[in-house]
């Protein structure tokens, strides 16, 4: 049994030693491998070590850049962190395509964040409503310390509502609080406010004379936490152009292309199996920029997919239509992001990414990220409805196959020449390289 006590107290070297002895039969090459990914700059390595507990090494992902993103008339080179071969190429391709057709437009529609104190109360609802009304100024006073800086920046607590959920779960109520967290994602701010609301709720219930002893006793806070479902923190990204302007090297018949494109989006709107993959393609672009800019991709993913199912059925995030002779493609996306706080000021690559984007505020970053998602979706649907996805995907994946085969520079040249005309498949590349090696 590989149970260990006090693992977190061991030094990094000791942790590796223990892991290698327990799981790799003491193989010293594993130690070397892990250490080879340490940064030689000790301070930089320490910074990364301290992001999480039990760090043993670093885990690289490539950071790429998709240039030529015209968003609201400004041109961006968008940083993307992702492992999937074709994503950056597809984004760059879509960015260039739309830069010649008026660019992307993006608009922040709302920026409200949400948090809840979930509590149980078995008693008179009328009394509870009056009790909470009376607490409104107390909630504000008791969180004044926490909200002072946020208020200086123009944000703070917006509203605290009592929500009756007893129809769905006996005795269950919420304080549903909304916040403006300006340029920070605001998770710590929101959770600190909520925990203080919960303290107020507990303490003041005990002193509230209108409650019976049983009612006081019944008021139990279950938990206080922000919600990653942010349907009112919303940004719209869109493109449009005359159908005839869609004509390009790859799109010879723009009318046919536009109609097929709209059909593909309609399929994602009505068919969940397709919608999930369609939205996954959008998140290829979104997550890559979310990661590069040090934001929480799990929060974004959870919120986006809940939003995609907001009407009770999971559906496409994006939409397309043809109106007269115009092609329109757009998407509303809930994105709770930060450009201050969190990793933004700590991780050197995140700092770089934000600088590359011209130090955007949270709203501007929402716009850029939504556009990255829409661009990715455009590129995917364009490929799917024309050449098929594998052509571009396998071309990009070729490098991975060659690396697996540890191909030499000469072999790579021969492979590149051969597969310029041929369809790339894993088998075909392996066969071709093996053939070369036999010669
Ligand atoms: C692959 O990562 C993403 C796609 O499957 C998206 C889509 O099907 O729309 C190509």
CSV table of C-alpha atoms and ligand atoms in Angstrom, one decimal:
chain,number,residue,atom,x,y,z
A,1,UNK,CA,0.0,0.0,0.0
A,2,UNK,CA,1.4,3.3,-1.0
A,3,UNK,CA,-0.2,5.3,1.8
A,4,UNK,CA,2.0,8.2,3.0
A,5,UNK,CA,1.6,10.5,5.9
A,6,UNK,CA,2.9,14.1,5.9
A,7,UNK,CA,3.7,14.1,2.2
A,8,UNK,CA,3.1,17.8,1.9
A,9,UNK,CA,5.8,18.4,4.6
A,10,UNK,CA,8.5,16.7,2.5
A,11,UNK,CA,10.8,18.8,0.4
A,12,UNK,CA,10.3,18.7,-3.4
A,13,UNK,CA,13.3,16.4,-3.7
A,14,UNK,CA,12.0,14.1,-1.0
A,15,UNK,CA,8.6,14.0,-2.6
A,16,UNK,CA,10.1,12.9,-5.9
A,17,UNK,CA,12.3,10.3,-4.2
A,18,UNK,CA,9.3,8.8,-2.5
A,19,UNK,CA,7.2,8.7,-5.7
A,20,UNK,CA,10.0,7.2,-7.7
A,21,UNK,CA,10.7,4.5,-5.0
A,22,UNK,CA,7.0,3.7,-4.7
A,23,UNK,CA,5.8,3.8,-8.3
A,24,UNK,CA,8.9,3.6,-10.5
A,25,UNK,CA,11.0,0.9,-8.8
A,26,UNK,CA,13.6,3.6,-7.9
A,27,UNK,CA,14.3,4.4,-11.6
A,28,UNK,CA,16.6,7.4,-11.4
A,29,UNK,CA,15.8,8.4,-15.0
A,30,UNK,CA,12.4,9.4,-13.7
A,31,UNK,CA,14.0,11.8,-11.3
A,32,UNK,CA,16.1,13.2,-14.1
A,33,UNK,CA,13.0,13.6,-16.3
A,34,UNK,CA,11.1,15.5,-13.6
A,35,UNK,CA,14.1,17.7,-12.8
A,36,UNK,CA,14.7,18.5,-16.5
A,37,UNK,CA,11.5,20.4,-16.4
A,38,UNK,CA,12.5,22.6,-13.5
A,39,UNK,CA,13.4,26.1,-14.3
A,40,UNK,CA,17.0,27.0,-13.8
A,41,UNK,CA,15.9,30.4,-12.4
A,42,UNK,CA,15.4,29.4,-8.8
A,43,UNK,CA,13.1,32.3,-8.0
A,44,UNK,CA,10.9,31.7,-11.0
A,45,UNK,CA,10.7,28.0,-10.1
A,46,UNK,CA,9.8,28.9,-6.5
A,47,UNK,CA,6.9,31.1,-7.8
A,48,UNK,CA,5.5,28.1,-9.8
A,49,UNK,CA,6.1,25.7,-6.9
A,50,UNK,CA,4.0,27.8,-4.7
A,51,UNK,CA,0.9,28.1,-6.9
A,52,UNK,CA,-0.3,24.7,-5.6
A,53,UNK,CA,0.5,22.1,-3.0
A,54,UNK,CA,2.9,19.2,-3.6
A,55,UNK,CA,4.5,20.6,-6.8
A,56,UNK,CA,7.1,18.2,-8.2
A,57,UNK,CA,7.8,19.8,-11.5
A,58,UNK,CA,6.3,21.9,-14.3
A,59,UNK,CA,4.0,20.7,-17.0
A,60,UNK,CA,4.5,22.5,-20.3
A,61,UNK,CA,1.7,23.4,-22.7
A,62,UNK,CA,2.6,25.4,-25.8
A,63,UNK,CA,1.6,29.1,-26.0
A,64,UNK,CA,0.8,30.2,-29.6
A,65,UNK,CA,-0.4,33.4,-31.1
A,66,UNK,CA,-3.2,33.9,-33.6
A,67,UNK,CA,-2.6,37.3,-35.3
A,68,UNK,CA,-4.9,39.5,-37.3
A,69,UNK,CA,-7.9,39.5,-35.0
A,70,UNK,CA,-9.8,42.6,-35.9
A,71,UNK,CA,-12.2,43.3,-33.0
A,72,UNK,CA,-14.2,46.5,-32.9
A,73,UNK,CA,-11.8,48.1,-35.3
A,74,UNK,CA,-8.6,47.2,-33.3
A,75,UNK,CA,-6.2,44.5,-34.3
A,76,UNK,CA,-5.0,41.9,-31.8
A,77,UNK,CA,-2.5,39.1,-31.8
A,78,UNK,CA,-4.3,36.7,-29.5
A,79,UNK,CA,-2.3,34.4,-27.2
A,80,UNK,CA,-3.5,30.9,-26.9
A,81,UNK,CA,-2.4,28.1,-24.6
A,82,UNK,CA,-3.6,24.7,-25.9
A,83,UNK,CA,-2.3,21.2,-26.8
A,84,UNK,CA,-4.6,20.5,-29.7
A,85,UNK,CA,-2.6,20.7,-33.0
A,86,UNK,CA,-5.0,22.6,-35.2
A,87,UNK,CA,-6.7,25.1,-32.9
A,88,UNK,CA,-4.3,28.1,-33.3
A,89,UNK,CA,-4.0,27.6,-37.0
A,90,UNK,CA,-7.8,27.5,-37.3
A,91,UNK,CA,-8.1,30.7,-35.2
A,92,UNK,CA,-5.5,32.5,-37.3
A,93,UNK,CA,-7.3,31.4,-40.4
A,94,UNK,CA,-10.7,32.7,-39.3
A,95,UNK,CA,-9.1,35.9,-38.0
A,96,UNK,CA,-7.5,36.7,-41.3
A,97,UNK,CA,-10.7,35.7,-43.2
A,98,UNK,CA,-12.8,38.1,-41.2
A,99,UNK,CA,-10.2,40.9,-41.0
A,100,UNK,CA,-10.9,41.3,-44.8
A,101,UNK,CA,-14.7,41.4,-44.3
A,102,UNK,CA,-15.1,44.1,-41.6
A,103,UNK,CA,-13.7,42.2,-38.7
A,104,UNK,CA,-15.5,41.0,-35.5
A,105,UNK,CA,-17.8,43.1,-33.4
A,106,UNK,CA,-18.1,42.4,-29.7
A,107,UNK,CA,-20.3,44.0,-27.0
A,108,UNK,CA,-20.5,43.4,-23.3
A,109,UNK,CA,-24.2,43.1,-22.5
A,110,UNK,CA,-24.0,42.8,-18.7
A,111,UNK,CA,-21.4,42.2,-16.0
A,112,UNK,CA,-23.3,41.0,-12.9
A,113,UNK,CA,-21.7,38.2,-10.7
A,114,UNK,CA,-23.7,36.0,-8.4
A,115,UNK,CA,-23.3,34.4,-5.0
A,116,UNK,CA,-25.6,32.5,-2.6
A,117,UNK,CA,-26.0,31.8,1.0
A,118,UNK,CA,-27.9,28.5,1.1
A,119,UNK,CA,-29.9,28.1,4.3
A,120,UNK,CA,-32.7,26.1,5.9
A,121,UNK,CA,-35.5,27.7,7.8
A,122,UNK,CA,-38.6,25.9,9.2
A,123,UNK,CA,-41.1,28.6,10.2
A,124,UNK,CA,-43.2,31.6,9.1
A,125,UNK,CA,-42.1,32.9,5.7
A,126,UNK,CA,-43.7,36.2,6.5
A,127,UNK,CA,-41.5,36.7,9.5
A,128,UNK,CA,-38.4,35.6,7.5
A,129,UNK,CA,-39.1,38.2,4.8
A,130,UNK,CA,-39.4,41.0,7.4
A,131,UNK,CA,-36.3,39.7,9.2
A,132,UNK,CA,-34.2,39.8,6.0
A,133,UNK,CA,-35.6,43.2,5.0
A,134,UNK,CA,-34.4,44.5,8.4
A,135,UNK,CA,-31.0,43.0,7.9
A,136,UNK,CA,-30.2,44.8,4.6
A,137,UNK,CA,-28.3,47.7,6.2
A,138,UNK,CA,-26.6,45.3,8.6
A,139,UNK,CA,-25.3,43.2,5.6
A,140,UNK,CA,-23.8,46.4,4.2
A,141,UNK,CA,-22.3,47.6,7.5
A,142,UNK,CA,-20.8,44.2,8.3
A,143,UNK,CA,-19.1,43.9,4.9
A,144,UNK,CA,-18.0,47.5,4.7
A,145,UNK,CA,-14.3,46.5,5.4
A,146,UNK,CA,-14.4,43.9,2.6
A,147,UNK,CA,-16.2,46.1,0.1
A,148,UNK,CA,-14.3,49.4,0.6
A,149,UNK,CA,-11.6,48.9,-2.0
A,150,UNK,CA,-14.0,47.4,-4.5
A,151,UNK,CA,-16.3,50.4,-4.0
A,152,UNK,CA,-13.4,52.7,-4.7
A,153,UNK,CA,-13.0,51.0,-8.0
A,154,UNK,CA,-16.8,51.5,-8.7
A,155,UNK,CA,-17.9,48.0,-7.9
A,156,UNK,CA,-19.4,46.3,-4.8
A,157,UNK,CA,-22.6,44.5,-3.7
A,158,UNK,CA,-25.5,45.3,-5.9
A,159,UNK,CA,-28.5,43.5,-4.3
A,160,UNK,CA,-29.3,40.9,-1.7
A,161,UNK,CA,-32.6,39.1,-2.3
A,162,UNK,CA,-34.3,36.4,-0.3
A,163,UNK,CA,-35.4,33.5,-2.6
A,164,UNK,CA,-37.9,30.9,-1.5
A,165,UNK,CA,-36.9,27.5,-2.8
A,166,UNK,CA,-39.2,25.5,-0.4
A,167,UNK,CA,-41.3,24.2,-3.2
A,168,UNK,CA,-38.3,22.3,-4.5
A,169,UNK,CA,-36.6,21.4,-1.2
A,170,UNK,CA,-38.4,21.6,2.1
A,171,UNK,CA,-37.2,24.5,4.2
A,172,UNK,CA,-34.6,25.7,1.7
A,173,UNK,CA,-34.1,29.4,1.2
A,174,UNK,CA,-31.3,31.5,-0.3
A,175,UNK,CA,-29.8,34.9,0.0
A,176,UNK,CA,-29.2,35.5,-3.7
A,177,UNK,CA,-26.6,38.3,-3.9
A,178,UNK,CA,-25.4,40.1,-7.0
A,179,UNK,CA,-22.1,41.9,-7.3
A,180,UNK,CA,-20.1,44.1,-9.6
A,181,UNK,CA,-16.4,43.1,-9.3
A,182,UNK,CA,-15.0,45.4,-12.0
A,183,UNK,CA,-11.8,44.0,-13.4
A,184,UNK,CA,-11.4,41.2,-11.0
A,185,UNK,CA,-13.0,37.8,-11.4
A,186,UNK,CA,-14.1,38.5,-7.8
A,187,UNK,CA,-14.3,34.9,-6.4
A,188,UNK,CA,-12.5,35.8,-3.1
A,189,UNK,CA,-14.4,39.1,-2.7
A,190,UNK,CA,-17.8,37.4,-3.3
A,191,UNK,CA,-17.1,34.5,-1.0
A,192,UNK,CA,-15.9,36.8,1.8
A,193,UNK,CA,-19.0,38.9,1.5
A,194,UNK,CA,-21.2,35.8,1.5
A,195,UNK,CA,-19.6,34.3,4.5
A,196,UNK,CA,-20.1,37.5,6.4
A,197,UNK,CA,-23.8,37.6,5.3
A,198,UNK,CA,-24.1,34.1,6.7
A,199,UNK,CA,-22.6,35.2,10.0
A,200,UNK,CA,-25.1,38.1,10.2
A,201,UNK,CA,-27.9,35.7,9.4
A,202,UNK,CA,-27.0,33.2,12.1
A,203,UNK,CA,-26.3,35.8,14.8
A,204,UNK,CA,-29.2,38.1,14.2
A,205,UNK,CA,-31.7,35.2,13.9
A,206,UNK,CA,-30.8,34.3,17.5
A,207,UNK,CA,-31.6,37.9,18.6
A,208,UNK,CA,-34.8,38.3,16.5
A,209,UNK,CA,-37.7,38.6,18.9
A,210,UNK,CA,-40.4,37.7,16.4
A,211,UNK,CA,-38.9,34.3,15.9
A,212,UNK,CA,-40.0,31.5,18.2
A,213,UNK,CA,-37.3,29.4,19.8
A,214,UNK,CA,-38.0,26.6,17.3
A,215,UNK,CA,-37.7,29.1,14.4
A,216,UNK,CA,-34.4,30.4,15.7
A,217,UNK,CA,-33.1,26.9,16.1
A,218,UNK,CA,-34.3,25.9,12.6
A,219,UNK,CA,-32.3,28.6,10.8
A,220,UNK,CA,-29.2,26.7,9.6
A,221,UNK,CA,-26.7,28.0,7.1
A,222,UNK,CA,-25.7,25.1,4.8
A,223,UNK,CA,-23.1,26.9,2.7
A,224,UNK,CA,-22.0,30.2,1.2
A,225,UNK,CA,-20.4,30.3,-2.2
A,226,UNK,CA,-20.3,32.2,-5.5
A,227,UNK,CA,-22.1,30.7,-8.5
A,228,UNK,CA,-20.2,30.0,-11.7
A,229,UNK,CA,-23.5,30.3,-13.5
A,230,UNK,CA,-23.4,33.9,-14.7
A,231,UNK,CA,-26.1,34.4,-17.3
A,232,UNK,CA,-26.0,38.1,-16.5
A,233,UNK,CA,-22.3,38.5,-17.2
A,234,UNK,CA,-22.7,38.3,-20.9
A,235,UNK,CA,-20.8,39.3,-24.0
A,236,UNK,CA,-21.9,39.1,-27.7
A,237,UNK,CA,-19.5,38.4,-30.5
A,238,UNK,CA,-20.6,38.7,-34.1
A,239,UNK,CA,-19.6,38.8,-37.7
A,240,UNK,CA,-21.6,39.6,-40.8
A,241,UNK,CA,-21.0,40.4,-44.5
A,242,UNK,CA,-22.7,40.2,-47.9
A,243,UNK,CA,-23.0,36.6,-49.0
A,244,UNK,CA,-21.0,37.4,-52.2
A,245,UNK,CA,-18.2,38.7,-50.0
A,246,UNK,CA,-17.7,35.2,-48.5
A,247,UNK,CA,-16.1,34.2,-51.8
A,248,UNK,CA,-12.5,33.1,-51.2
A,249,UNK,CA,-10.0,30.5,-52.3
A,250,UNK,CA,-11.8,27.9,-50.2
A,251,UNK,CA,-15.3,29.2,-50.8
A,252,UNK,CA,-16.0,29.2,-54.5
A,253,UNK,CA,-19.8,29.2,-54.2
A,254,UNK,CA,-20.7,31.6,-51.4
A,255,UNK,CA,-24.5,31.2,-51.5
A,256,UNK,CA,-24.2,27.4,-51.2
A,257,UNK,CA,-21.6,27.9,-48.4
A,258,UNK,CA,-23.7,30.3,-46.4
A,259,UNK,CA,-26.8,28.1,-46.7
A,260,UNK,CA,-24.9,25.0,-45.6
A,261,UNK,CA,-23.3,26.9,-42.8
A,262,UNK,CA,-26.6,28.1,-41.5
A,263,UNK,CA,-28.0,24.5,-41.7
A,264,UNK,CA,-25.0,23.2,-39.7
A,265,UNK,CA,-25.7,25.7,-37.0
A,266,UNK,CA,-29.5,24.8,-37.1
A,267,UNK,CA,-28.5,21.2,-36.5
A,268,UNK,CA,-26.5,22.2,-33.5
A,269,UNK,CA,-29.4,24.2,-32.2
A,270,UNK,CA,-31.8,21.2,-32.3
A,271,UNK,CA,-29.6,18.2,-31.8
A,272,UNK,CA,-27.8,17.8,-28.5
A,273,UNK,CA,-25.2,15.3,-29.8
A,274,UNK,CA,-24.1,17.8,-32.3
A,275,UNK,CA,-24.5,20.8,-30.0
A,276,UNK,CA,-22.0,19.4,-27.5
A,277,UNK,CA,-19.3,19.0,-30.1
A,278,UNK,CA,-20.1,22.3,-31.7
A,279,UNK,CA,-19.8,24.1,-28.4
A,280,UNK,CA,-16.6,22.1,-27.6
A,281,UNK,CA,-15.1,23.7,-30.8
A,282,UNK,CA,-16.1,27.1,-29.4
A,283,UNK,CA,-14.4,26.3,-26.1
A,284,UNK,CA,-11.2,25.3,-28.0
A,285,UNK,CA,-10.8,29.0,-28.7
A,286,UNK,CA,-12.3,30.3,-25.4
A,287,UNK,CA,-10.3,28.1,-23.1
A,288,UNK,CA,-7.0,28.7,-24.9
A,289,UNK,CA,-7.2,32.4,-24.3
A,290,UNK,CA,-8.7,31.9,-20.8
A,291,UNK,CA,-5.6,29.8,-19.9
A,292,UNK,CA,-3.2,32.2,-21.5
A,293,UNK,CA,-4.6,35.1,-19.5
A,294,UNK,CA,-4.5,33.3,-16.2
A,295,UNK,CA,-8.3,32.8,-15.8
A,296,UNK,CA,-10.2,29.9,-14.4
A,297,UNK,CA,-11.2,27.7,-17.3
A,298,UNK,CA,-13.2,25.3,-15.1
A,299,UNK,CA,-15.4,28.1,-14.0
A,300,UNK,CA,-15.8,29.3,-17.5
A,301,UNK,CA,-16.6,25.8,-18.8
A,302,UNK,CA,-19.2,25.1,-16.1
A,303,UNK,CA,-20.9,28.4,-16.6
A,304,UNK,CA,-20.9,28.3,-20.4
A,305,UNK,CA,-22.4,24.8,-20.6
A,306,UNK,CA,-25.1,25.6,-18.0
A,307,UNK,CA,-25.9,28.6,-20.2
A,308,UNK,CA,-26.2,26.4,-23.2
A,309,UNK,CA,-28.9,24.4,-21.4
A,310,UNK,CA,-30.6,27.4,-19.8
A,311,UNK,CA,-34.0,26.7,-21.5
A,312,UNK,CA,-34.0,23.1,-20.4
A,313,UNK,CA,-32.3,21.6,-23.4
A,314,UNK,CA,-28.6,21.7,-24.3
A,315,UNK,CA,-28.2,23.7,-27.5
A,316,UNK,CA,-25.8,25.6,-29.7
A,317,UNK,CA,-24.2,28.6,-28.2
A,318,UNK,CA,-23.8,30.2,-31.6
A,319,UNK,CA,-26.4,31.2,-34.2
A,320,UNK,CA,-26.4,32.0,-37.9
A,321,UNK,CA,-28.9,33.4,-40.4
A,322,UNK,CA,-29.2,34.8,-43.9
A,323,UNK,CA,-31.2,37.9,-44.2
A,324,UNK,CA,-31.7,39.0,-47.8
A,325,UNK,CA,-28.2,39.0,-49.1
A,326,UNK,CA,-26.4,39.1,-45.8
A,327,UNK,CA,-24.7,36.4,-43.8
A,328,UNK,CA,-24.8,36.8,-40.0
A,329,UNK,CA,-23.1,34.7,-37.4
A,330,UNK,CA,-23.1,35.5,-33.7
A,331,UNK,CA,-23.0,34.1,-30.1
A,332,UNK,CA,-23.8,35.4,-26.6
A,333,UNK,CA,-21.4,33.9,-24.0
A,334,UNK,CA,-21.4,34.2,-20.2
A,335,UNK,CA,-17.8,35.0,-19.2
A,336,UNK,CA,-16.7,35.9,-15.6
A,337,UNK,CA,-13.1,37.0,-16.1
A,338,UNK,CA,-10.5,39.0,-14.3
A,339,UNK,CA,-7.6,41.1,-15.6
A,340,UNK,CA,-6.4,42.0,-12.0
A,341,UNK,CA,-5.9,39.7,-9.1
A,342,UNK,CA,-5.4,35.9,-9.2
A,343,UNK,CA,-2.6,34.8,-11.5
A,344,UNK,CA,-2.7,38.0,-13.6
A,345,UNK,CA,0.1,39.7,-11.7
A,346,UNK,CA,2.1,36.6,-10.7
A,347,UNK,CA,2.6,34.4,-13.7
A,348,UNK,CA,5.1,35.9,-16.1
A,349,UNK,CA,3.4,34.4,-19.2
A,350,UNK,CA,0.0,35.7,-18.1
A,351,UNK,CA,1.5,39.1,-17.7
A,352,UNK,CA,3.0,38.8,-21.1
A,353,UNK,CA,-0.3,37.7,-22.6
A,354,UNK,CA,-2.2,40.6,-21.1
A,355,UNK,CA,0.4,43.0,-22.3
A,356,UNK,CA,0.2,41.5,-25.8
A,357,UNK,CA,-3.5,42.2,-25.7
A,358,UNK,CA,-2.8,45.9,-24.7
A,359,UNK,CA,-3.7,45.4,-21.0
A,360,UNK,CA,-7.4,44.9,-21.5
A,361,UNK,CA,-9.9,45.5,-18.7
A,362,UNK,CA,-12.3,42.7,-17.9
A,363,UNK,CA,-14.9,43.8,-20.4
A,364,UNK,CA,-12.4,44.1,-23.2
A,365,UNK,CA,-11.1,40.6,-22.3
A,366,UNK,CA,-14.6,39.3,-22.4
A,367,UNK,CA,-14.9,40.6,-25.9
A,368,UNK,CA,-11.6,39.2,-27.1
A,369,UNK,CA,-12.3,35.7,-25.6
A,370,UNK,CA,-15.8,35.6,-27.0
A,371,UNK,CA,-14.4,36.5,-30.5
A,372,UNK,CA,-11.8,33.7,-30.2
A,373,UNK,CA,-14.6,31.3,-29.5
A,374,UNK,CA,-16.7,32.5,-32.5
A,375,UNK,CA,-13.7,32.4,-34.8
A,376,UNK,CA,-12.9,28.9,-33.8
A,377,UNK,CA,-16.5,27.9,-34.4
A,378,UNK,CA,-16.5,29.6,-37.8
A,379,UNK,CA,-13.3,27.7,-38.7
A,380,UNK,CA,-14.7,24.4,-37.6
A,381,UNK,CA,-18.0,24.7,-39.4
A,382,UNK,CA,-16.3,26.0,-42.5
A,383,UNK,CA,-14.0,22.9,-42.6
A,384,UNK,CA,-16.8,20.5,-41.6
A,385,UNK,CA,-19.1,21.7,-44.4
A,386,UNK,CA,-16.5,21.9,-47.1
A,387,UNK,CA,-13.3,19.8,-47.0
A,388,UNK,CA,-14.1,17.9,-43.8
A,389,UNK,CA,-12.2,18.4,-40.6
A,390,UNK,CA,-9.5,15.8,-41.0
A,391,UNK,CA,-7.6,17.5,-43.8
A,392,UNK,CA,-6.5,20.4,-41.7
A,393,UNK,CA,-6.4,18.5,-38.5
A,394,UNK,CA,-4.2,15.7,-39.7
A,395,UNK,CA,-1.9,18.2,-41.5
A,396,UNK,CA,-1.3,19.8,-38.1
A,397,UNK,CA,-1.1,16.5,-36.4
A,398,UNK,CA,1.6,15.3,-38.7
A,399,UNK,CA,4.2,16.9,-36.5
A,400,UNK,CA,3.0,14.9,-33.5
A,401,UNK,CA,3.3,11.7,-35.5
A,402,UNK,CA,6.8,12.5,-36.7
A,403,UNK,CA,7.8,13.3,-33.2
A,404,UNK,CA,6.5,9.9,-32.0
A,405,UNK,CA,8.5,8.3,-34.7
A,406,UNK,CA,11.6,10.4,-33.8
A,407,UNK,CA,11.9,11.3,-37.5
A,408,UNK,CA,15.2,12.9,-38.6
A,409,UNK,CA,15.3,16.2,-40.5
A,410,UNK,CA,15.7,14.4,-43.8
A,411,UNK,CA,12.8,12.1,-43.1
A,412,UNK,CA,10.7,15.1,-42.2
A,413,UNK,CA,11.5,16.8,-45.5
A,414,UNK,CA,10.6,13.7,-47.5
A,415,UNK,CA,7.3,13.3,-45.5
A,416,UNK,CA,6.4,16.9,-46.0
A,417,UNK,CA,6.9,16.6,-49.8
A,418,UNK,CA,5.0,13.4,-50.0
A,419,UNK,CA,2.0,14.4,-47.9
A,420,UNK,CA,1.5,17.7,-49.7
A,421,UNK,CA,-0.6,15.8,-52.2
A,422,UNK,CA,-1.7,12.8,-50.1
A,423,UNK,CA,-4.2,12.5,-47.2
A,424,UNK,CA,-2.4,12.3,-43.9
A,425,UNK,CA,-3.3,9.4,-41.7
A,426,UNK,CA,-1.4,7.9,-38.8
A,427,UNK,CA,-1.0,4.6,-40.7
A,428,UNK,CA,0.1,6.3,-43.9
A,429,UNK,CA,2.8,8.3,-42.2
A,430,UNK,CA,4.1,5.3,-40.3
A,431,UNK,CA,4.2,3.2,-43.5
A,432,UNK,CA,5.9,6.0,-45.4
A,433,UNK,CA,8.6,6.5,-42.7
A,434,UNK,CA,9.2,2.8,-42.3
A,435,UNK,CA,9.6,2.5,-46.0
A,436,UNK,CA,12.1,5.2,-46.1
A,437,UNK,CA,14.1,3.5,-43.3
A,438,UNK,CA,14.1,0.2,-45.1
A,439,UNK,CA,15.6,1.8,-48.2
B,1,LIG,C1,-12.3,19.5,-32.3
B,1,LIG,O1,-11.6,19.8,-31.2
B,1,LIG,C2,-13.5,20.5,-32.5
B,1,LIG,C3,-14.5,20.2,-33.5
B,1,LIG,O2,-15.0,18.8,-33.4
B,1,LIG,C4,-15.6,21.2,-33.4
B,1,LIG,C5,-16.8,20.9,-34.2
B,1,LIG,O3,-17.1,19.8,-34.6
B,1,LIG,O4,-17.5,21.9,-34.5
B,1,LIG,C6,-13.9,20.2,-34.9
